[in-house]
């Protein structure tokens, strides 16, 4: 009896991990390796790093705008539910597990898989984030301790925002400009918050484009994309 209960407990612990793994279409090793195709982060003596410095100062100035500061603070969250929330308005429809289950599933798979495309570069370079380099407060103090030990290059949040925008504009091309505008702003929020250099954000946009292109080589992704498009077309007619 005890052995049976122990087995059930182990299975219960493994279920969440298995469910998360099912969201990833490819492994880390199967995704494009940004270490191989992106340049290294700018050297601190380079003109590119001087631009990073200028943008860091720009980001701090943006915090004086209450509306933009709030958006950057809210954008510090990460995950598929966050992507659904911030992109529903530019997409023109509520994106959620209940309202658009097929589209939600598409993003669930896309976000989990695309995120893998930043891991190797982050671990390889372990670039120090702006707020940590200058020992200055960020816009989101609650995230500072955790992110001090996480590489800055490329930006994982920007990967989320830009890849989500690219996937959603395929479902709803008419909203492409609004989606890309929001995806770009999501990346800029990381500069404003003080968690990323501009070059981190720029690199992540390129990495996101590569990651989404890789997604399109998957039959599973293509099938889910068709389901999401069908769902969107059906719900659009009811509006």
mmCIF file with all atom_site columns, C-alpha atoms in Angstrom, residues 44-218:
data_model
loop_
_atom_site.group_PDB
_atom_site.id
_atom_site.type_symbol
_atom_site.label_atom_id
_atom_site.label_alt_id
_atom_site.label_comp_id
_atom_site.label_asym_id
_atom_site.label_entity_id
_atom_site.label_seq_id
_atom_site.pdbx_PDB_ins_code
_atom_site.Cartn_x
_atom_site.Cartn_y
_atom_site.Cartn_z
_atom_site.occupancy
_atom_site.B_iso_or_equiv
_atom_site.pdbx_formal_charge
_atom_site.auth_seq_id
_atom_site.auth_comp_id
_atom_site.auth_asym_id
_atom_site.auth_atom_id
_atom_site.pdbx_PDB_model_num
ATOM 1   C CA . UNK A 1 44  ? 32.576  48.025 -23.340 1.00 0.00 ? 44  UNK A CA 1
ATOM 2   C CA . UNK A 1 45  ? 35.108  50.106 -25.333 1.00 0.00 ? 45  UNK A CA 1
ATOM 3   C CA . UNK A 1 46  ? 33.081  50.007 -28.562 1.00 0.00 ? 46  UNK A CA 1
ATOM 4   C CA . UNK A 1 47  ? 30.813  52.588 -30.183 1.00 0.00 ? 47  UNK A CA 1
ATOM 5   C CA . UNK A 1 48  ? 27.996  50.039 -29.990 1.00 0.00 ? 48  UNK A CA 1
ATOM 6   C CA . UNK A 1 49  ? 28.302  49.953 -26.213 1.00 0.00 ? 49  UNK A CA 1
ATOM 7   C CA . UNK A 1 50  ? 28.223  53.743 -26.121 1.00 0.00 ? 50  UNK A CA 1
ATOM 8   C CA . UNK A 1 51  ? 24.877  53.493 -27.895 1.00 0.00 ? 51  UNK A CA 1
ATOM 9   C CA . UNK A 1 52  ? 23.754  50.981 -25.293 1.00 0.00 ? 52  UNK A CA 1
ATOM 10  C CA . UNK A 1 53  ? 24.674  53.544 -22.642 1.00 0.00 ? 53  UNK A CA 1
ATOM 11  C CA . UNK A 1 54  ? 22.717  56.286 -24.404 1.00 0.00 ? 54  UNK A CA 1
ATOM 12  C CA . UNK A 1 55  ? 19.669  54.033 -24.599 1.00 0.00 ? 55  UNK A CA 1
ATOM 13  C CA . UNK A 1 56  ? 19.997  53.068 -20.943 1.00 0.00 ? 56  UNK A CA 1
ATOM 14  C CA . UNK A 1 57  ? 19.836  56.752 -20.028 1.00 0.00 ? 57  UNK A CA 1
ATOM 15  C CA . UNK A 1 58  ? 16.893  57.169 -22.409 1.00 0.00 ? 58  UNK A CA 1
ATOM 16  C CA . UNK A 1 59  ? 15.124  54.313 -20.647 1.00 0.00 ? 59  UNK A CA 1
ATOM 17  C CA . UNK A 1 60  ? 15.530  55.933 -17.251 1.00 0.00 ? 60  UNK A CA 1
ATOM 18  C CA . UNK A 1 61  ? 14.099  59.183 -18.632 1.00 0.00 ? 61  UNK A CA 1
ATOM 19  C CA . UNK A 1 62  ? 11.032  57.321 -19.897 1.00 0.00 ? 62  UNK A CA 1
ATOM 20  C CA . UNK A 1 63  ? 10.218  56.312 -16.318 1.00 0.00 ? 63  UNK A CA 1
ATOM 21  C CA . UNK A 1 64  ? 9.154   59.911 -15.683 1.00 0.00 ? 64  UNK A CA 1
ATOM 22  C CA . UNK A 1 65  ? 6.174   59.285 -17.988 1.00 0.00 ? 65  UNK A CA 1
ATOM 23  C CA . UNK A 1 66  ? 3.648   57.579 -15.665 1.00 0.00 ? 66  UNK A CA 1
ATOM 24  C CA . UNK A 1 67  ? 1.800   55.772 -18.462 1.00 0.00 ? 67  UNK A CA 1
ATOM 25  C CA . UNK A 1 68  ? 4.971   54.420 -20.100 1.00 0.00 ? 68  UNK A CA 1
ATOM 26  C CA . UNK A 1 69  ? 6.480   53.509 -16.745 1.00 0.00 ? 69  UNK A CA 1
ATOM 27  C CA . UNK A 1 70  ? 3.372   51.537 -15.819 1.00 0.00 ? 70  UNK A CA 1
ATOM 28  C CA . UNK A 1 71  ? 3.440   49.710 -19.139 1.00 0.00 ? 71  UNK A CA 1
ATOM 29  C CA . UNK A 1 72  ? 7.104   48.811 -18.668 1.00 0.00 ? 72  UNK A CA 1
ATOM 30  C CA . UNK A 1 73  ? 6.378   47.638 -15.124 1.00 0.00 ? 73  UNK A CA 1
ATOM 31  C CA . UNK A 1 74  ? 3.466   45.479 -16.297 1.00 0.00 ? 74  UNK A CA 1
ATOM 32  C CA . UNK A 1 75  ? 5.545   44.152 -19.205 1.00 0.00 ? 75  UNK A CA 1
ATOM 33  C CA . UNK A 1 76  ? 8.059   42.738 -16.731 1.00 0.00 ? 76  UNK A CA 1
ATOM 34  C CA . UNK A 1 77  ? 5.788   39.724 -16.376 1.00 0.00 ? 77  UNK A CA 1
ATOM 35  C CA . UNK A 1 78  ? 6.530   36.745 -18.584 1.00 0.00 ? 78  UNK A CA 1
ATOM 36  C CA . UNK A 1 79  ? 4.574   33.798 -19.946 1.00 0.00 ? 79  UNK A CA 1
ATOM 37  C CA . UNK A 1 80  ? 1.872   32.731 -22.360 1.00 0.00 ? 80  UNK A CA 1
ATOM 38  C CA . UNK A 1 81  ? -0.921  34.262 -20.272 1.00 0.00 ? 81  UNK A CA 1
ATOM 39  C CA . UNK A 1 82  ? 0.956   37.560 -20.272 1.00 0.00 ? 82  UNK A CA 1
ATOM 40  C CA . UNK A 1 83  ? 1.303   37.365 -24.053 1.00 0.00 ? 83  UNK A CA 1
ATOM 41  C CA . UNK A 1 84  ? -2.432  36.726 -24.371 1.00 0.00 ? 84  UNK A CA 1
ATOM 42  C CA . UNK A 1 85  ? -3.274  39.689 -22.184 1.00 0.00 ? 85  UNK A CA 1
ATOM 43  C CA . UNK A 1 86  ? -1.048  42.278 -23.847 1.00 0.00 ? 86  UNK A CA 1
ATOM 44  C CA . UNK A 1 87  ? -1.742  41.196 -27.424 1.00 0.00 ? 87  UNK A CA 1
ATOM 45  C CA . UNK A 1 88  ? -5.525  40.779 -27.207 1.00 0.00 ? 88  UNK A CA 1
ATOM 46  C CA . UNK A 1 89  ? -6.145  44.476 -27.877 1.00 0.00 ? 89  UNK A CA 1
ATOM 47  C CA . UNK A 1 90  ? -3.910  44.832 -30.963 1.00 0.00 ? 90  UNK A CA 1
ATOM 48  C CA . UNK A 1 91  ? -5.087  41.424 -32.187 1.00 0.00 ? 91  UNK A CA 1
ATOM 49  C CA . UNK A 1 92  ? -8.686  42.634 -32.022 1.00 0.00 ? 92  UNK A CA 1
ATOM 50  C CA . UNK A 1 93  ? -10.042 39.736 -29.996 1.00 0.00 ? 93  UNK A CA 1
ATOM 51  C CA . UNK A 1 94  ? -9.728  38.346 -26.491 1.00 0.00 ? 94  UNK A CA 1
ATOM 52  C CA . UNK A 1 95  ? -7.081  35.642 -26.555 1.00 0.00 ? 95  UNK A CA 1
ATOM 53  C CA . UNK A 1 96  ? -7.585  33.175 -23.723 1.00 0.00 ? 96  UNK A CA 1
ATOM 54  C CA . UNK A 1 97  ? -7.837  29.507 -22.901 1.00 0.00 ? 97  UNK A CA 1
ATOM 55  C CA . UNK A 1 98  ? -11.632 29.743 -22.761 1.00 0.00 ? 98  UNK A CA 1
ATOM 56  C CA . UNK A 1 99  ? -12.385 32.187 -25.577 1.00 0.00 ? 99  UNK A CA 1
ATOM 57  C CA . UNK A 1 100 ? -9.828  30.988 -28.150 1.00 0.00 ? 100 UNK A CA 1
ATOM 58  C CA . UNK A 1 101 ? -8.546  27.562 -27.038 1.00 0.00 ? 101 UNK A CA 1
ATOM 59  C CA . UNK A 1 102 ? -6.896  26.723 -30.377 1.00 0.00 ? 102 UNK A CA 1
ATOM 60  C CA . UNK A 1 103 ? -5.112  30.068 -30.565 1.00 0.00 ? 103 UNK A CA 1
ATOM 61  C CA . UNK A 1 104 ? -4.113  29.753 -26.923 1.00 0.00 ? 104 UNK A CA 1
ATOM 62  C CA . UNK A 1 105 ? -2.651  26.326 -27.642 1.00 0.00 ? 105 UNK A CA 1
ATOM 63  C CA . UNK A 1 106 ? -0.728  27.758 -30.606 1.00 0.00 ? 106 UNK A CA 1
ATOM 64  C CA . UNK A 1 107 ? 0.823   30.423 -28.401 1.00 0.00 ? 107 UNK A CA 1
ATOM 65  C CA . UNK A 1 108 ? 1.462   27.921 -25.616 1.00 0.00 ? 108 UNK A CA 1
ATOM 66  C CA . UNK A 1 109 ? 3.580   25.857 -27.986 1.00 0.00 ? 109 UNK A CA 1
ATOM 67  C CA . UNK A 1 110 ? 5.207   28.864 -29.648 1.00 0.00 ? 110 UNK A CA 1
ATOM 68  C CA . UNK A 1 111 ? 6.218   30.672 -26.453 1.00 0.00 ? 111 UNK A CA 1
ATOM 69  C CA . UNK A 1 112 ? 7.681   27.566 -24.824 1.00 0.00 ? 112 UNK A CA 1
ATOM 70  C CA . UNK A 1 113 ? 9.645   26.575 -27.920 1.00 0.00 ? 113 UNK A CA 1
ATOM 71  C CA . UNK A 1 114 ? 10.913  30.011 -28.958 1.00 0.00 ? 114 UNK A CA 1
ATOM 72  C CA . UNK A 1 115 ? 12.147  30.695 -25.441 1.00 0.00 ? 115 UNK A CA 1
ATOM 73  C CA . UNK A 1 116 ? 14.666  27.885 -25.871 1.00 0.00 ? 116 UNK A CA 1
ATOM 74  C CA . UNK A 1 117 ? 16.389  29.850 -28.646 1.00 0.00 ? 117 UNK A CA 1
ATOM 75  C CA . UNK A 1 118 ? 17.900  32.312 -26.128 1.00 0.00 ? 118 UNK A CA 1
ATOM 76  C CA . UNK A 1 119 ? 19.181  29.837 -23.556 1.00 0.00 ? 119 UNK A CA 1
ATOM 77  C CA . UNK A 1 120 ? 22.567  28.929 -25.019 1.00 0.00 ? 120 UNK A CA 1
ATOM 78  C CA . UNK A 1 121 ? 23.577  32.522 -25.726 1.00 0.00 ? 121 UNK A CA 1
ATOM 79  C CA . UNK A 1 122 ? 22.477  33.683 -22.281 1.00 0.00 ? 122 UNK A CA 1
ATOM 80  C CA . UNK A 1 123 ? 24.518  30.952 -20.613 1.00 0.00 ? 123 UNK A CA 1
ATOM 81  C CA . UNK A 1 124 ? 27.490  31.468 -22.924 1.00 0.00 ? 124 UNK A CA 1
ATOM 82  C CA . UNK A 1 125 ? 27.889  35.228 -22.505 1.00 0.00 ? 125 UNK A CA 1
ATOM 83  C CA . UNK A 1 126 ? 26.362  35.758 -19.036 1.00 0.00 ? 126 UNK A CA 1
ATOM 84  C CA . UNK A 1 127 ? 26.233  39.460 -19.785 1.00 0.00 ? 127 UNK A CA 1
ATOM 85  C CA . UNK A 1 128 ? 25.578  41.643 -16.759 1.00 0.00 ? 128 UNK A CA 1
ATOM 86  C CA . UNK A 1 129 ? 22.352  43.626 -16.878 1.00 0.00 ? 129 UNK A CA 1
ATOM 87  C CA . UNK A 1 130 ? 22.435  47.454 -16.836 1.00 0.00 ? 130 UNK A CA 1
ATOM 88  C CA . UNK A 1 131 ? 20.982  47.929 -13.343 1.00 0.00 ? 131 UNK A CA 1
ATOM 89  C CA . UNK A 1 132 ? 23.434  45.363 -11.967 1.00 0.00 ? 132 UNK A CA 1
ATOM 90  C CA . UNK A 1 133 ? 26.439  46.822 -13.781 1.00 0.00 ? 133 UNK A CA 1
ATOM 91  C CA . UNK A 1 134 ? 25.830  50.280 -12.345 1.00 0.00 ? 134 UNK A CA 1
ATOM 92  C CA . UNK A 1 135 ? 24.303  49.065 -9.069  1.00 0.00 ? 135 UNK A CA 1
ATOM 93  C CA . UNK A 1 136 ? 21.273  51.267 -9.683  1.00 0.00 ? 136 UNK A CA 1
ATOM 94  C CA . UNK A 1 137 ? 17.606  50.554 -8.978  1.00 0.00 ? 137 UNK A CA 1
ATOM 95  C CA . UNK A 1 138 ? 15.507  49.091 -11.770 1.00 0.00 ? 138 UNK A CA 1
ATOM 96  C CA . UNK A 1 139 ? 11.851  49.832 -12.387 1.00 0.00 ? 139 UNK A CA 1
ATOM 97  C CA . UNK A 1 140 ? 10.872  46.443 -10.897 1.00 0.00 ? 140 UNK A CA 1
ATOM 98  C CA . UNK A 1 141 ? 12.850  45.904 -7.663  1.00 0.00 ? 141 UNK A CA 1
ATOM 99  C CA . UNK A 1 142 ? 11.154  42.567 -7.005  1.00 0.00 ? 142 UNK A CA 1
ATOM 100 C CA . UNK A 1 143 ? 12.867  41.003 -10.042 1.00 0.00 ? 143 UNK A CA 1
ATOM 101 C CA . UNK A 1 144 ? 16.378  42.288 -9.369  1.00 0.00 ? 144 UNK A CA 1
ATOM 102 C CA . UNK A 1 145 ? 17.810  39.512 -7.183  1.00 0.00 ? 145 UNK A CA 1
ATOM 103 C CA . UNK A 1 146 ? 16.674  36.722 -9.488  1.00 0.00 ? 146 UNK A CA 1
ATOM 104 C CA . UNK A 1 147 ? 17.924  38.386 -12.671 1.00 0.00 ? 147 UNK A CA 1
ATOM 105 C CA . UNK A 1 148 ? 21.387  39.174 -11.335 1.00 0.00 ? 148 UNK A CA 1
ATOM 106 C CA . UNK A 1 149 ? 22.331  35.556 -12.010 1.00 0.00 ? 149 UNK A CA 1
ATOM 107 C CA . UNK A 1 150 ? 20.619  35.366 -15.404 1.00 0.00 ? 150 UNK A CA 1
ATOM 108 C CA . UNK A 1 151 ? 22.397  36.437 -18.605 1.00 0.00 ? 151 UNK A CA 1
ATOM 109 C CA . UNK A 1 152 ? 21.194  39.606 -20.306 1.00 0.00 ? 152 UNK A CA 1
ATOM 110 C CA . UNK A 1 153 ? 21.979  38.765 -23.945 1.00 0.00 ? 153 UNK A CA 1
ATOM 111 C CA . UNK A 1 154 ? 19.651  38.206 -25.809 1.00 0.00 ? 154 UNK A CA 1
ATOM 112 C CA . UNK A 1 155 ? 16.493  39.419 -24.042 1.00 0.00 ? 155 UNK A CA 1
ATOM 113 C CA . UNK A 1 156 ? 14.085  36.602 -23.206 1.00 0.00 ? 156 UNK A CA 1
ATOM 114 C CA . UNK A 1 157 ? 11.168  38.997 -22.783 1.00 0.00 ? 157 UNK A CA 1
ATOM 115 C CA . UNK A 1 158 ? 11.797  40.474 -26.227 1.00 0.00 ? 158 UNK A CA 1
ATOM 116 C CA . UNK A 1 159 ? 11.887  36.950 -27.623 1.00 0.00 ? 159 UNK A CA 1
ATOM 117 C CA . UNK A 1 160 ? 8.426   36.429 -26.124 1.00 0.00 ? 160 UNK A CA 1
ATOM 118 C CA . UNK A 1 161 ? 7.018   39.695 -27.437 1.00 0.00 ? 161 UNK A CA 1
ATOM 119 C CA . UNK A 1 162 ? 8.427   39.617 -30.949 1.00 0.00 ? 162 UNK A CA 1
ATOM 120 C CA . UNK A 1 163 ? 7.808   35.922 -31.607 1.00 0.00 ? 163 UNK A CA 1
ATOM 121 C CA . UNK A 1 164 ? 4.224   36.261 -30.346 1.00 0.00 ? 164 UNK A CA 1
ATOM 122 C CA . UNK A 1 165 ? 3.631   39.226 -32.628 1.00 0.00 ? 165 UNK A CA 1
ATOM 123 C CA . UNK A 1 166 ? 4.969   37.278 -35.626 1.00 0.00 ? 166 UNK A CA 1
ATOM 124 C CA . UNK A 1 167 ? 2.820   34.230 -34.906 1.00 0.00 ? 167 UNK A CA 1
ATOM 125 C CA . UNK A 1 168 ? -0.338  36.263 -34.294 1.00 0.00 ? 168 UNK A CA 1
ATOM 126 C CA . UNK A 1 169 ? 0.035   38.348 -37.455 1.00 0.00 ? 169 UNK A CA 1
ATOM 127 C CA . UNK A 1 170 ? -0.009  35.114 -39.420 1.00 0.00 ? 170 UNK A CA 1
ATOM 128 C CA . UNK A 1 171 ? -3.391  34.323 -37.898 1.00 0.00 ? 171 UNK A CA 1
ATOM 129 C CA . UNK A 1 172 ? -4.703  37.879 -38.359 1.00 0.00 ? 172 UNK A CA 1
ATOM 130 C CA . UNK A 1 173 ? -2.719  39.705 -41.089 1.00 0.00 ? 173 UNK A CA 1
ATOM 131 C CA . UNK A 1 174 ? -5.036  42.721 -40.933 1.00 0.00 ? 174 UNK A CA 1
ATOM 132 C CA . UNK A 1 175 ? -3.678  43.474 -37.458 1.00 0.00 ? 175 UNK A CA 1
ATOM 133 C CA . UNK A 1 176 ? -0.017  43.131 -38.418 1.00 0.00 ? 176 UNK A CA 1
ATOM 134 C CA . UNK A 1 177 ? 1.022   46.748 -37.784 1.00 0.00 ? 177 UNK A CA 1
ATOM 135 C CA . UNK A 1 178 ? -0.701  46.930 -34.388 1.00 0.00 ? 178 UNK A CA 1
ATOM 136 C CA . UNK A 1 179 ? 0.778   43.592 -33.335 1.00 0.00 ? 179 UNK A CA 1
ATOM 137 C CA . UNK A 1 180 ? 4.316   44.522 -34.376 1.00 0.00 ? 180 UNK A CA 1
ATOM 138 C CA . UNK A 1 181 ? 4.002   47.908 -32.688 1.00 0.00 ? 181 UNK A CA 1
ATOM 139 C CA . UNK A 1 182 ? 3.069   46.211 -29.400 1.00 0.00 ? 182 UNK A CA 1
ATOM 140 C CA . UNK A 1 183 ? 5.773   43.593 -29.810 1.00 0.00 ? 183 UNK A CA 1
ATOM 141 C CA . UNK A 1 184 ? 8.374   46.311 -30.332 1.00 0.00 ? 184 UNK A CA 1
ATOM 142 C CA . UNK A 1 185 ? 7.128   48.259 -27.309 1.00 0.00 ? 185 UNK A CA 1
ATOM 143 C CA . UNK A 1 186 ? 7.370   45.118 -25.189 1.00 0.00 ? 186 UNK A CA 1
ATOM 144 C CA . UNK A 1 187 ? 11.067  44.921 -26.019 1.00 0.00 ? 187 UNK A CA 1
ATOM 145 C CA . UNK A 1 188 ? 11.602  48.622 -25.320 1.00 0.00 ? 188 UNK A CA 1
ATOM 146 C CA . UNK A 1 189 ? 9.998   48.107 -21.914 1.00 0.00 ? 189 UNK A CA 1
ATOM 147 C CA . UNK A 1 190 ? 13.021  46.021 -20.952 1.00 0.00 ? 190 UNK A CA 1
ATOM 148 C CA . UNK A 1 191 ? 15.346  48.950 -21.661 1.00 0.00 ? 191 UNK A CA 1
ATOM 149 C CA . UNK A 1 192 ? 13.056  51.304 -19.738 1.00 0.00 ? 192 UNK A CA 1
ATOM 150 C CA . UNK A 1 193 ? 12.936  48.899 -16.795 1.00 0.00 ? 193 UNK A CA 1
ATOM 151 C CA . UNK A 1 194 ? 16.742  48.758 -16.728 1.00 0.00 ? 194 UNK A CA 1
ATOM 152 C CA . UNK A 1 195 ? 16.934  45.008 -17.204 1.00 0.00 ? 195 UNK A CA 1
ATOM 153 C CA . UNK A 1 196 ? 18.356  44.993 -20.734 1.00 0.00 ? 196 UNK A CA 1
ATOM 154 C CA . UNK A 1 197 ? 20.692  46.850 -23.008 1.00 0.00 ? 197 UNK A CA 1
ATOM 155 C CA . UNK A 1 198 ? 19.357  47.924 -26.397 1.00 0.00 ? 198 UNK A CA 1
ATOM 156 C CA . UNK A 1 199 ? 21.683  45.423 -28.081 1.00 0.00 ? 199 UNK A CA 1
ATOM 157 C CA . UNK A 1 200 ? 20.072  42.644 -25.996 1.00 0.00 ? 200 UNK A CA 1
ATOM 158 C CA . UNK A 1 201 ? 16.685  43.662 -27.368 1.00 0.00 ? 201 UNK A CA 1
ATOM 159 C CA . UNK A 1 202 ? 17.876  43.988 -30.964 1.00 0.00 ? 202 UNK A CA 1
ATOM 160 C CA . UNK A 1 203 ? 19.550  40.575 -30.835 1.00 0.00 ? 203 UNK A CA 1
ATOM 161 C CA . UNK A 1 204 ? 16.414  38.985 -29.397 1.00 0.00 ? 204 UNK A CA 1
ATOM 162 C CA . UNK A 1 205 ? 14.278  40.315 -32.264 1.00 0.00 ? 205 UNK A CA 1
ATOM 163 C CA . UNK A 1 206 ? 16.596  38.582 -34.734 1.00 0.00 ? 206 UNK A CA 1
ATOM 164 C CA . UNK A 1 207 ? 16.606  35.438 -32.621 1.00 0.00 ? 207 UNK A CA 1
ATOM 165 C CA . UNK A 1 208 ? 12.802  35.504 -32.454 1.00 0.00 ? 208 UNK A CA 1
ATOM 166 C CA . UNK A 1 209 ? 12.567  35.707 -36.229 1.00 0.00 ? 209 UNK A CA 1
ATOM 167 C CA . UNK A 1 210 ? 14.880  32.702 -36.530 1.00 0.00 ? 210 UNK A CA 1
ATOM 168 C CA . UNK A 1 211 ? 12.924  30.793 -33.891 1.00 0.00 ? 211 UNK A CA 1
ATOM 169 C CA . UNK A 1 212 ? 9.570   31.391 -35.581 1.00 0.00 ? 212 UNK A CA 1
ATOM 170 C CA . UNK A 1 213 ? 11.026  30.302 -38.913 1.00 0.00 ? 213 UNK A CA 1
ATOM 171 C CA . UNK A 1 214 ? 12.142  27.075 -37.217 1.00 0.00 ? 214 UNK A CA 1
ATOM 172 C CA . UNK A 1 215 ? 8.635   26.580 -35.817 1.00 0.00 ? 215 UNK A CA 1
ATOM 173 C CA . UNK A 1 216 ? 7.300   26.526 -39.365 1.00 0.00 ? 216 UNK A CA 1
ATOM 174 C CA . UNK A 1 217 ? 9.315   23.400 -40.131 1.00 0.00 ? 217 UNK A CA 1
ATOM 175 C CA . UNK A 1 218 ? 7.163   21.470 -37.653 1.00 0.00 ? 218 UNK A CA 1
#
